[in-house]
CSV table of C-alpha atoms and ligand atoms in Angstrom, one decimal:
chain,number,residue,atom,x,y,z
A,17,UNK,CA,-4.6,17.1,40.6
A,18,UNK,CA,-4.1,17.3,44.3
A,19,UNK,CA,-1.8,15.7,46.9
A,20,UNK,CA,-0.5,12.2,47.5
A,21,UNK,CA,-3.4,10.4,49.0
A,22,UNK,CA,-1.9,7.0,50.0
A,23,UNK,CA,0.7,8.6,52.1
A,24,UNK,CA,-1.9,10.7,53.8
A,25,UNK,CA,-4.3,8.0,54.6
A,26,UNK,CA,-2.0,6.3,57.0
A,27,UNK,CA,-1.0,9.4,59.0
A,28,UNK,CA,-2.8,9.8,62.3
A,29,UNK,CA,-3.0,13.5,62.5
A,30,UNK,CA,-5.7,16.1,62.1
A,31,UNK,CA,-4.2,18.0,59.2
A,32,UNK,CA,-3.7,14.8,57.1
A,33,UNK,CA,-7.3,13.7,57.8
A,34,UNK,CA,-8.6,17.0,56.7
A,35,UNK,CA,-6.5,17.1,53.6
A,36,UNK,CA,-7.4,13.6,52.8
A,37,UNK,CA,-11.2,14.2,53.1
A,38,UNK,CA,-10.9,17.4,51.0
A,39,UNK,CA,-8.7,15.8,48.3
A,40,UNK,CA,-11.2,12.9,47.9
A,41,UNK,CA,-14.1,15.4,47.6
A,42,UNK,CA,-12.1,17.5,45.1
A,43,UNK,CA,-11.6,14.4,43.0
A,44,UNK,CA,-15.3,13.4,43.1
A,45,UNK,CA,-16.3,16.9,42.2
A,46,UNK,CA,-13.6,17.0,39.5
A,47,UNK,CA,-12.3,20.5,40.6
A,48,UNK,CA,-10.2,22.5,38.3
A,49,UNK,CA,-6.6,22.7,39.5
A,50,UNK,CA,-6.6,26.4,40.2
A,51,UNK,CA,-9.8,26.2,42.2
A,52,UNK,CA,-8.4,23.2,44.0
A,53,UNK,CA,-5.3,25.2,45.0
A,54,UNK,CA,-7.4,28.1,46.1
A,55,UNK,CA,-9.6,25.9,48.2
A,56,UNK,CA,-6.7,24.0,49.7
A,57,UNK,CA,-5.5,27.2,51.3
A,58,UNK,CA,-5.0,28.3,54.0
A,59,UNK,CA,-5.5,31.9,53.2
A,60,UNK,CA,-3.4,32.9,56.2
A,61,UNK,CA,-1.6,31.1,59.0
A,62,UNK,CA,0.5,32.8,61.6
A,63,UNK,CA,2.4,31.7,64.6
A,64,UNK,CA,3.0,34.2,67.4
A,65,UNK,CA,5.0,34.2,70.5
A,66,UNK,CA,3.5,35.7,73.7
A,67,UNK,CA,5.4,36.2,76.9
A,68,UNK,CA,3.2,37.6,79.7
A,69,UNK,CA,4.2,37.9,83.3
A,70,UNK,CA,2.2,35.4,85.4
A,71,UNK,CA,0.9,36.1,88.9
A,72,UNK,CA,4.0,34.6,90.5
A,73,UNK,CA,6.1,37.3,88.7
A,74,UNK,CA,7.6,34.8,86.3
A,75,UNK,CA,7.6,35.4,82.5
A,76,UNK,CA,6.4,32.5,80.4
A,77,UNK,CA,6.9,32.1,76.7
A,78,UNK,CA,4.0,30.6,74.9
A,79,UNK,CA,3.4,29.8,71.2
A,80,UNK,CA,0.0,30.6,69.7
A,81,UNK,CA,-1.4,30.1,66.2
A,82,UNK,CA,-4.1,31.7,64.1
A,83,UNK,CA,-5.3,30.2,60.8
A,84,UNK,CA,-7.8,31.6,58.4
A,85,UNK,CA,-8.4,28.8,56.0
A,86,UNK,CA,-10.9,30.3,53.7
A,87,UNK,CA,-13.1,33.4,53.7
A,88,UNK,CA,-15.0,33.1,50.4
A,89,UNK,CA,-18.4,32.9,52.1
A,90,UNK,CA,-17.6,35.2,55.0
A,91,UNK,CA,-15.2,36.0,57.8
A,92,UNK,CA,-13.3,33.0,59.3
A,93,UNK,CA,-15.1,31.4,62.2
A,94,UNK,CA,-13.7,28.9,64.6
A,95,UNK,CA,-12.8,28.3,68.2
A,96,UNK,CA,-9.7,28.9,70.3
A,97,UNK,CA,-8.1,25.6,71.5
A,98,UNK,CA,-5.8,25.6,74.5
A,99,UNK,CA,-3.8,22.4,74.9
A,100,UNK,CA,-0.2,21.5,75.6
A,101,UNK,CA,0.1,19.4,72.4
A,102,UNK,CA,-1.4,21.8,70.0
A,103,UNK,CA,0.6,22.7,66.8
A,104,UNK,CA,0.2,24.8,63.7
A,105,UNK,CA,-0.7,21.7,61.6
A,106,UNK,CA,-3.5,20.8,63.9
A,107,UNK,CA,-4.9,24.3,63.8
A,108,UNK,CA,-4.6,24.4,60.0
A,109,UNK,CA,-6.6,21.1,59.7
A,110,UNK,CA,-9.2,22.3,62.2
A,111,UNK,CA,-9.6,25.6,60.3
A,112,UNK,CA,-10.1,23.7,57.1
A,113,UNK,CA,-12.9,21.7,58.8
A,114,UNK,CA,-14.6,24.9,59.8
A,115,UNK,CA,-14.7,26.1,56.2
A,116,UNK,CA,-16.7,23.0,55.3
A,117,UNK,CA,-18.8,23.1,58.4
A,118,UNK,CA,-20.0,26.7,58.0
A,119,UNK,CA,-20.7,26.0,54.4
A,120,UNK,CA,-22.7,22.9,55.1
A,121,UNK,CA,-24.8,24.3,57.9
A,122,UNK,CA,-25.4,27.4,55.8
A,123,UNK,CA,-24.0,30.4,57.8
A,124,UNK,CA,-22.2,33.2,56.1
A,125,UNK,CA,-18.8,32.5,57.5
A,126,UNK,CA,-15.5,30.9,56.3
A,127,UNK,CA,-13.2,28.7,58.3
A,128,UNK,CA,-10.7,29.6,60.9
A,129,UNK,CA,-9.2,28.3,64.1
A,130,UNK,CA,-6.6,29.4,66.7
A,131,UNK,CA,-4.6,27.7,69.4
A,132,UNK,CA,-2.6,28.4,72.5
A,133,UNK,CA,0.1,25.9,73.3
A,134,UNK,CA,-0.4,25.5,77.0
A,135,UNK,CA,-2.2,23.1,79.3
A,136,UNK,CA,-5.2,25.1,80.7
A,137,UNK,CA,-5.3,22.7,83.7
A,138,UNK,CA,-1.8,23.9,84.8
A,139,UNK,CA,-3.1,27.5,85.2
A,140,UNK,CA,-4.9,29.3,88.0
A,141,UNK,CA,-8.0,31.2,86.8
A,142,UNK,CA,-5.9,34.4,87.2
A,143,UNK,CA,-3.0,33.1,85.1
A,144,UNK,CA,-5.4,31.8,82.4
A,145,UNK,CA,-6.9,35.3,82.1
A,146,UNK,CA,-3.4,36.8,81.8
A,147,UNK,CA,-2.6,34.3,79.0
A,148,UNK,CA,-5.9,35.0,77.2
A,149,UNK,CA,-5.4,38.7,77.3
A,150,UNK,CA,-1.8,38.4,76.1
A,151,UNK,CA,-2.9,36.2,73.2
A,152,UNK,CA,-5.5,38.8,72.2
A,153,UNK,CA,-3.0,41.6,72.4
A,154,UNK,CA,-0.6,39.6,70.1
A,155,UNK,CA,-3.3,38.5,67.7
A,156,UNK,CA,-5.5,41.6,67.7
A,157,UNK,CA,-4.8,42.4,64.0
A,158,UNK,CA,-6.2,39.0,63.0
A,159,UNK,CA,-9.4,39.3,65.0
A,160,UNK,CA,-12.6,41.2,64.0
A,161,UNK,CA,-16.2,40.8,62.8
A,162,UNK,CA,-15.0,40.9,59.2
A,163,UNK,CA,-11.8,38.9,59.6
A,164,UNK,CA,-11.8,36.1,62.2
A,165,UNK,CA,-14.3,35.6,65.0
A,166,UNK,CA,-13.2,33.1,67.7
A,167,UNK,CA,-15.4,31.1,70.1
A,168,UNK,CA,-14.7,28.5,72.8
A,169,UNK,CA,-13.1,25.1,71.9
A,170,UNK,CA,-11.2,22.5,73.9
A,171,UNK,CA,-9.6,24.1,76.9
A,172,UNK,CA,-11.4,27.5,76.6
A,173,UNK,CA,-14.8,28.6,77.9
A,174,UNK,CA,-17.4,31.4,78.2
A,175,UNK,CA,-15.3,33.2,80.8
A,176,UNK,CA,-12.3,33.3,78.4
A,177,UNK,CA,-14.6,34.8,75.7
A,178,UNK,CA,-15.7,37.5,78.2
A,179,UNK,CA,-12.0,38.4,78.8
A,180,UNK,CA,-11.5,38.6,75.0
A,181,UNK,CA,-14.5,40.9,74.6
A,182,UNK,CA,-13.3,43.1,77.5
A,183,UNK,CA,-9.7,43.2,76.2
A,184,UNK,CA,-10.9,44.4,72.8
A,185,UNK,CA,-13.3,47.0,74.0
A,186,UNK,CA,-10.7,48.2,76.5
A,187,UNK,CA,-8.1,48.6,73.8
A,188,UNK,CA,-10.6,50.4,71.6
A,189,UNK,CA,-11.6,52.7,74.5
A,190,UNK,CA,-15.3,51.7,74.1
A,191,UNK,CA,-17.9,50.0,76.3
A,192,UNK,CA,-19.1,47.7,73.6
A,193,UNK,CA,-17.2,46.3,70.6
A,194,UNK,CA,-18.1,47.6,67.2
A,195,UNK,CA,-19.7,44.4,66.0
A,196,UNK,CA,-19.3,40.8,67.1
A,197,UNK,CA,-15.6,40.0,67.7
A,198,UNK,CA,-16.2,36.8,69.6
A,199,UNK,CA,-19.0,34.3,70.2
A,200,UNK,CA,-19.8,32.0,73.1
A,201,UNK,CA,-19.7,35.0,75.6
A,202,UNK,CA,-21.8,35.1,78.8
A,203,UNK,CA,-25.3,36.3,78.1
A,204,UNK,CA,-24.8,39.4,80.3
A,205,UNK,CA,-22.1,40.5,77.8
A,206,UNK,CA,-24.1,40.0,74.6
A,207,UNK,CA,-23.9,36.3,74.5
A,208,UNK,CA,-26.9,34.3,73.4
A,209,UNK,CA,-29.0,32.0,75.5
A,210,UNK,CA,-28.5,28.4,74.6
A,211,UNK,CA,-25.0,28.7,73.1
A,212,UNK,CA,-23.4,26.7,75.9
A,213,UNK,CA,-25.6,23.7,75.1
A,214,UNK,CA,-25.9,24.2,71.3
A,215,UNK,CA,-23.2,21.9,70.1
A,216,UNK,CA,-24.3,19.0,72.4
A,217,UNK,CA,-27.9,19.5,71.5
A,218,UNK,CA,-27.1,19.6,67.8
A,219,UNK,CA,-25.2,16.3,68.2
A,220,UNK,CA,-28.3,14.8,69.8
A,221,UNK,CA,-30.7,16.1,67.1
A,222,UNK,CA,-28.6,14.5,64.3
A,223,UNK,CA,-28.3,11.3,66.4
A,224,UNK,CA,-32.1,11.1,66.8
A,225,UNK,CA,-32.5,11.8,63.0
A,226,UNK,CA,-30.1,8.9,62.3
A,227,UNK,CA,-32.1,6.6,64.6
A,228,UNK,CA,-35.3,7.6,62.9
A,229,UNK,CA,-33.9,6.8,59.4
A,230,UNK,CA,-32.6,3.4,60.6
A,231,UNK,CA,-35.9,2.6,62.4
A,232,UNK,CA,-34.1,2.4,65.8
A,233,UNK,CA,-35.9,3.3,69.0
A,234,UNK,CA,-33.8,5.8,71.0
A,235,UNK,CA,-35.2,4.4,74.3
A,236,UNK,CA,-33.6,1.1,73.5
A,237,UNK,CA,-30.2,2.5,72.6
A,238,UNK,CA,-27.1,2.2,74.9
A,239,UNK,CA,-24.7,5.1,74.5
A,240,UNK,CA,-21.0,5.6,75.3
A,241,UNK,CA,-19.5,9.1,75.3
A,242,UNK,CA,-15.8,9.9,75.2
A,243,UNK,CA,-15.1,13.4,76.7
A,244,UNK,CA,-17.2,15.0,79.4
A,245,UNK,CA,-16.5,18.7,78.9
A,246,UNK,CA,-18.6,21.4,77.4
A,247,UNK,CA,-19.9,19.2,74.6
A,248,UNK,CA,-19.7,15.6,76.0
A,249,UNK,CA,-21.5,16.4,79.3
A,250,UNK,CA,-24.4,18.1,77.4
A,251,UNK,CA,-24.6,15.2,74.9
A,252,UNK,CA,-24.8,12.7,77.8
A,253,UNK,CA,-27.4,14.6,79.7
A,254,UNK,CA,-29.6,15.3,76.6
A,255,UNK,CA,-29.5,11.8,75.2
A,256,UNK,CA,-30.4,10.4,78.6
A,257,UNK,CA,-33.3,12.8,78.7
A,258,UNK,CA,-34.5,11.3,75.4
A,259,UNK,CA,-34.6,7.9,77.1
A,260,UNK,CA,-31.4,6.3,75.9
A,261,UNK,CA,-29.2,4.5,78.4
A,262,UNK,CA,-25.8,6.0,79.1
A,263,UNK,CA,-23.6,3.0,79.7
A,264,UNK,CA,-20.0,4.5,79.6
A,265,UNK,CA,-18.2,7.8,79.8
A,266,UNK,CA,-14.6,8.8,79.7
A,267,UNK,CA,-12.6,11.9,80.2
A,268,UNK,CA,-8.9,12.6,80.9
A,269,UNK,CA,-9.3,11.4,84.5
A,270,UNK,CA,-10.4,7.9,83.3
A,271,UNK,CA,-13.3,5.8,82.1
A,272,UNK,CA,-16.5,4.6,83.9
A,273,UNK,CA,-19.0,2.0,82.9
A,274,UNK,CA,-22.4,0.8,84.2
A,275,UNK,CA,-24.4,-1.5,82.0
A,276,UNK,CA,-27.6,-0.7,83.9
A,277,UNK,CA,-27.1,2.9,83.0
A,278,UNK,CA,-25.2,5.8,84.6
A,279,UNK,CA,-27.2,8.2,86.7
A,280,UNK,CA,-26.4,11.4,84.7
A,281,UNK,CA,-27.6,13.9,87.4
A,282,UNK,CA,-25.4,12.2,90.0
A,283,UNK,CA,-22.5,12.1,87.6
A,284,UNK,CA,-22.8,15.8,86.8
A,285,UNK,CA,-23.0,16.5,90.5
A,286,UNK,CA,-19.9,14.4,91.2
A,287,UNK,CA,-17.9,16.2,88.4
A,288,UNK,CA,-19.0,19.5,89.8
A,289,UNK,CA,-18.2,18.7,93.4
A,290,UNK,CA,-14.9,17.0,93.0
A,291,UNK,CA,-13.5,19.1,90.1
A,292,UNK,CA,-11.6,16.0,89.2
A,293,UNK,CA,-13.5,14.6,86.2
A,294,UNK,CA,-15.6,11.4,86.1
A,295,UNK,CA,-13.0,9.3,88.1
A,296,UNK,CA,-14.2,8.2,91.5
A,297,UNK,CA,-17.9,8.2,90.6
A,298,UNK,CA,-19.3,5.6,93.0
A,299,UNK,CA,-22.2,4.1,91.0
A,300,UNK,CA,-19.9,2.7,88.2
A,301,UNK,CA,-16.9,0.5,87.5
A,302,UNK,CA,-13.7,2.2,86.5
A,303,UNK,CA,-12.0,1.2,83.2
A,304,UNK,CA,-9.2,2.6,81.1
A,305,UNK,CA,-10.4,5.7,79.3
A,306,UNK,CA,-9.4,4.2,75.9
A,307,UNK,CA,-11.7,1.2,76.5
A,308,UNK,CA,-14.8,3.4,76.4
A,309,UNK,CA,-14.5,3.5,72.6
A,310,UNK,CA,-14.7,-0.3,72.5
A,311,UNK,CA,-17.5,-0.8,75.0
A,312,UNK,CA,-20.6,-2.8,74.1
A,313,UNK,CA,-23.1,-0.1,73.0
A,314,UNK,CA,-25.3,1.0,70.1
A,315,UNK,CA,-24.2,4.6,69.8
A,316,UNK,CA,-20.7,5.8,70.3
A,317,UNK,CA,-20.1,9.6,70.7
A,318,UNK,CA,-16.5,10.8,70.6
A,319,UNK,CA,-16.6,14.3,72.1
A,320,UNK,CA,-12.9,14.8,73.0
A,321,UNK,CA,-9.7,15.1,71.0
A,322,UNK,CA,-9.0,14.4,67.3
A,323,UNK,CA,-7.6,11.1,65.8
A,324,UNK,CA,-9.2,8.8,68.5
A,325,UNK,CA,-10.7,6.2,66.2
A,326,UNK,CA,-7.8,4.7,64.4
A,327,UNK,CA,-6.6,1.4,62.9
A,328,UNK,CA,-5.6,0.3,66.4
A,329,UNK,CA,-9.2,0.3,67.8
A,330,UNK,CA,-11.6,0.5,64.8
A,331,UNK,CA,-12.2,-3.3,64.6
A,332,UNK,CA,-13.1,-3.4,68.3
A,333,UNK,CA,-15.8,-0.8,68.1
A,334,UNK,CA,-19.2,-2.4,68.7
A,335,UNK,CA,-21.5,0.6,68.1
A,336,UNK,CA,-23.9,0.7,65.1
A,337,UNK,CA,-23.8,4.5,65.0
A,338,UNK,CA,-20.9,6.9,65.6
A,339,UNK,CA,-21.9,10.5,66.1
A,340,UNK,CA,-18.8,12.7,65.7
A,341,UNK,CA,-19.2,15.4,68.4
A,342,UNK,CA,-15.5,16.0,68.3
A,343,UNK,CA,-13.6,17.5,65.4
A,344,UNK,CA,-11.8,15.0,63.2
A,345,UNK,CA,-12.0,12.1,65.6
A,346,UNK,CA,-11.6,9.4,62.9
A,347,UNK,CA,-8.6,8.8,60.7
A,348,UNK,CA,-9.2,8.0,57.0
A,349,UNK,CA,-8.0,4.4,57.3
A,350,UNK,CA,-10.4,3.8,60.3
A,351,UNK,CA,-13.1,5.5,58.4
A,352,UNK,CA,-12.8,3.1,55.5
A,353,UNK,CA,-13.1,0.2,57.9
A,354,UNK,CA,-16.2,1.7,59.6
A,355,UNK,CA,-17.7,1.9,56.1
A,356,UNK,CA,-16.9,-1.7,55.3
A,357,UNK,CA,-18.4,-2.7,58.6
A,358,UNK,CA,-21.6,-0.7,57.7
A,359,UNK,CA,-21.3,1.4,60.9
A,360,UNK,CA,-23.3,4.6,60.3
A,361,UNK,CA,-21.1,7.7,60.9
A,362,UNK,CA,-22.6,11.1,61.4
A,363,UNK,CA,-19.6,13.2,60.2
A,364,UNK,CA,-18.2,16.0,62.4
A,365,UNK,CA,-18.9,18.8,60.0
A,366,UNK,CA,-22.6,18.0,60.3
A,367,UNK,CA,-22.9,16.4,63.7
A,368,UNK,CA,-21.2,19.2,65.8
A,369,UNK,CA,-22.3,22.2,63.7
A,370,UNK,CA,-24.9,23.3,66.2
A,371,UNK,CA,-22.3,25.3,68.0
A,372,UNK,CA,-21.3,27.4,65.0
A,373,UNK,CA,-25.0,27.8,64.0
A,374,UNK,CA,-25.9,29.3,67.3
A,375,UNK,CA,-22.7,31.4,67.2
A,376,UNK,CA,-24.1,32.8,64.0
A,377,UNK,CA,-27.4,33.7,65.8
A,378,UNK,CA,-25.2,35.4,68.5
A,379,UNK,CA,-23.4,37.4,65.8
A,380,UNK,CA,-26.7,38.6,64.2
A,381,UNK,CA,-28.1,39.3,67.7
A,382,UNK,CA,-25.1,41.5,68.6
A,383,UNK,CA,-25.5,43.5,65.4
A,384,UNK,CA,-29.3,44.0,66.0
A,385,UNK,CA,-28.9,44.5,69.8
A,386,UNK,CA,-32.0,42.5,70.4
A,387,UNK,CA,-32.0,39.3,72.6
A,388,UNK,CA,-33.4,36.1,71.2
A,389,UNK,CA,-35.4,33.9,73.6
A,390,UNK,CA,-34.3,30.3,74.4
A,391,UNK,CA,-37.4,29.0,72.6
A,392,UNK,CA,-36.4,30.8,69.4
A,393,UNK,CA,-32.8,29.7,69.6
A,394,UNK,CA,-33.8,26.0,70.2
A,395,UNK,CA,-36.4,25.9,67.5
A,396,UNK,CA,-34.0,27.3,64.9
A,397,UNK,CA,-31.2,25.0,66.0
A,398,UNK,CA,-33.4,21.9,65.9
A,399,UNK,CA,-34.9,22.9,62.5
A,400,UNK,CA,-31.5,23.6,61.0
A,401,UNK,CA,-29.8,20.4,62.3
A,402,UNK,CA,-32.6,18.1,61.2
A,403,UNK,CA,-32.9,19.8,57.8
A,404,UNK,CA,-29.2,19.6,57.0
A,405,UNK,CA,-29.1,16.0,58.3
A,406,UNK,CA,-31.9,15.0,55.8
A,407,UNK,CA,-30.2,16.8,53.0
A,408,UNK,CA,-26.9,15.0,53.6
A,409,UNK,CA,-28.6,11.6,54.2
A,410,UNK,CA,-30.7,11.9,51.0
A,411,UNK,CA,-27.7,13.0,48.9
A,412,UNK,CA,-25.6,10.1,50.2
A,413,UNK,CA,-28.4,7.6,49.3
A,414,UNK,CA,-29.0,9.2,45.9
A,415,UNK,CA,-25.2,9.1,45.0
A,416,UNK,CA,-24.2,6.0,46.8
A,417,UNK,CA,-21.8,7.9,49.1
A,418,UNK,CA,-21.0,7.7,52.8
A,419,UNK,CA,-22.5,10.5,55.0
A,420,UNK,CA,-19.0,12.0,55.3
A,421,UNK,CA,-18.5,12.0,51.5
A,422,UNK,CA,-22.0,13.5,50.9
A,423,UNK,CA,-21.4,16.2,53.6
A,424,UNK,CA,-18.0,17.1,52.2
A,425,UNK,CA,-19.3,17.3,48.6
A,426,UNK,CA,-22.2,19.5,49.5
A,427,UNK,CA,-20.0,21.8,51.5
A,428,UNK,CA,-17.1,22.0,49.1
A,429,UNK,CA,-19.4,22.6,46.1
A,430,UNK,CA,-21.0,25.6,47.9
A,431,UNK,CA,-17.6,27.2,48.6
A,432,UNK,CA,-16.7,26.6,44.9
A,433,UNK,CA,-19.9,28.3,43.9
A,434,UNK,CA,-18.9,31.2,46.0
A,435,UNK,CA,-15.5,31.4,44.3
A,436,UNK,CA,-17.0,31.5,40.9
A,437,UNK,CA,-19.7,34.0,42.0
A,438,UNK,CA,-17.0,36.4,43.3
A,439,UNK,CA,-14.9,35.9,40.2
A,440,UNK,CA,-11.3,34.9,40.0
A,441,UNK,CA,-9.8,38.3,39.2
A,442,UNK,CA,-8.4,40.5,42.1
B,518,NAD,P1,-13.6,20.7,76.7
B,518,NAD,O1,-12.3,21.1,76.9
B,518,NAD,O2,-14.8,21.4,77.4
B,518,NAD,O3,-13.8,19.1,77.1
B,518,NAD,C1,-12.9,18.2,76.5
B,518,NAD,C2,-13.2,16.9,77.3
B,518,NAD,O4,-12.5,15.8,76.6
B,518,NAD,C3,-12.8,16.9,78.7
B,518,NAD,O5,-13.7,16.2,79.5
B,518,NAD,C4,-11.4,16.1,78.7
B,518,NAD,O6,-11.1,15.5,79.9
B,518,NAD,C5,-11.8,15.1,77.6
B,518,NAD,N1,-10.6,14.4,76.9
B,518,NAD,C6,-9.6,15.0,76.3
B,518,NAD,N2,-8.8,14.1,75.8
B,518,NAD,C7,-9.3,12.9,76.1
B,518,NAD,C8,-8.9,11.5,75.9
B,518,NAD,N3,-7.8,11.3,75.2
B,518,NAD,N4,-9.8,10.6,76.3
B,518,NAD,C9,-10.9,10.8,77.0
B,518,NAD,N5,-11.3,12.1,77.3
B,518,NAD,C10,-10.5,13.1,76.8
B,518,NAD,O7,-13.9,20.7,75.1
B,518,NAD,P2,-15.2,20.7,74.3
B,518,NAD,O8,-15.6,22.1,74.0
B,518,NAD,O9,-16.2,19.9,75.0
B,518,NAD,O10,-14.8,20.1,72.9
B,518,NAD,C11,-14.8,18.6,72.7
B,518,NAD,C12,-14.7,18.4,71.2
B,518,NAD,O11,-15.8,18.9,70.6
B,518,NAD,C13,-13.4,18.9,70.5
B,518,NAD,O12,-13.0,18.1,69.5
B,518,NAD,C14,-14.0,20.2,70.0
B,518,NAD,O13,-13.2,20.7,68.9
B,518,NAD,C15,-15.4,19.8,69.5
B,518,NAD,N6,-16.3,20.9,69.3
B,518,NAD,C16,-16.6,21.7,70.3
B,518,NAD,C17,-17.5,22.8,70.1
B,518,NAD,C18,-17.9,23.7,71.2
B,518,NAD,O14,-18.9,24.4,71.0
B,518,NAD,N7,-17.3,23.7,72.4
B,518,NAD,C19,-18.1,22.9,68.9
B,518,NAD,C20,-17.8,22.0,67.9
B,518,NAD,C21,-16.9,21.0,68.1
């Protein structure tokens, strides 16, 4: 059954990593071939071309992708990524990850993802809005509360989600949308309090749970974070609040290190004031951004792009714990070495699932038209993340699996159960 594993293990790309992890799980679970093929998906993948007129009067031609990997447990859920190097394969791999993530965290969604092939940093706010609206017009038939519900991902944000909501209600001739078409919106437009911080906080809850299991005192932990965007900046601030020492941070502008601990409030202020990333922060030494992954620390948190921990750098990693805030940051070959080195990995589908969990709360809130309080959201997020962490940890111990293998097996099995419960006939 399945696909050529050896070939896949050595390819450093998101789709191959996702396929590899699924294939391994399918073998452990001894999935029937027909079920395997159904789960392999994707159910739908499309590439569209959009060509809006930018504010300078010029027409641009942009490729965009939408993938619905699996909708057995509910409508496809997953963010919109905007980056100049995004391709249909990446979006397919990320959509597959979402299928396992929503299943594992226990929300009634499937897996989806979309992508716009453009560097968001190259666009003025006005032009970014033009692109987002053009994307929605082109992809409108694929988006809806029962089909695919997008959210922010790398390169997109709350403001973009507001434009999506506006674009859809405008085209429908209504003030509000009929159900939740998009999550991660501003609170004033039906968003939920705490969504912005949810992914980062969820990462910290699972990291604290791992420290508790290993008998490690968080106030003695030195932490390095790769990526200082919507997720990485919250992770850095929240883990510092717990008493850990933030020793290194990197973003696209570069890397910074201070073994006495970075002043997180001053760093957030610097990034806000300069609008130029972490580079130039005075109370730190600058290093190459890749070196942050290899820095002397106890906990490493990749919170940027995929395929960052590879055969090239895995042996130089010094952390005892890796908390995967990013999606698919570790290639299969590197993962094997982390396991041999007994480095504890909190896998992405568990570690960063706080965002989609709170997106689910936003989805239900929008249906009920009643706002949840921040205390309610945070309590539910903390309870869910800690509970799922324990389930995965205990299952891994019981079966002699890694955390990634345990998380995958629990998630895949639940989707398979859904397939059988629905029945295989049309
Ligand atoms: P973002 O666009 O807000 O921030 C990305 C950050 O990573 C930026 O600081 C950027 O400079 C940095 N970066 C990019 N490439 C880098 C590199 N090679 N080296 C160092 N830094 C680099 O994106 P985000 O929403 O924070 O997402 C980060 C990761 O978390 C992605 O993998 C995303 O899929 C994942 N994720 C995000 C959410 C969410 O709610 N936003 C939820 C789950 C998972």
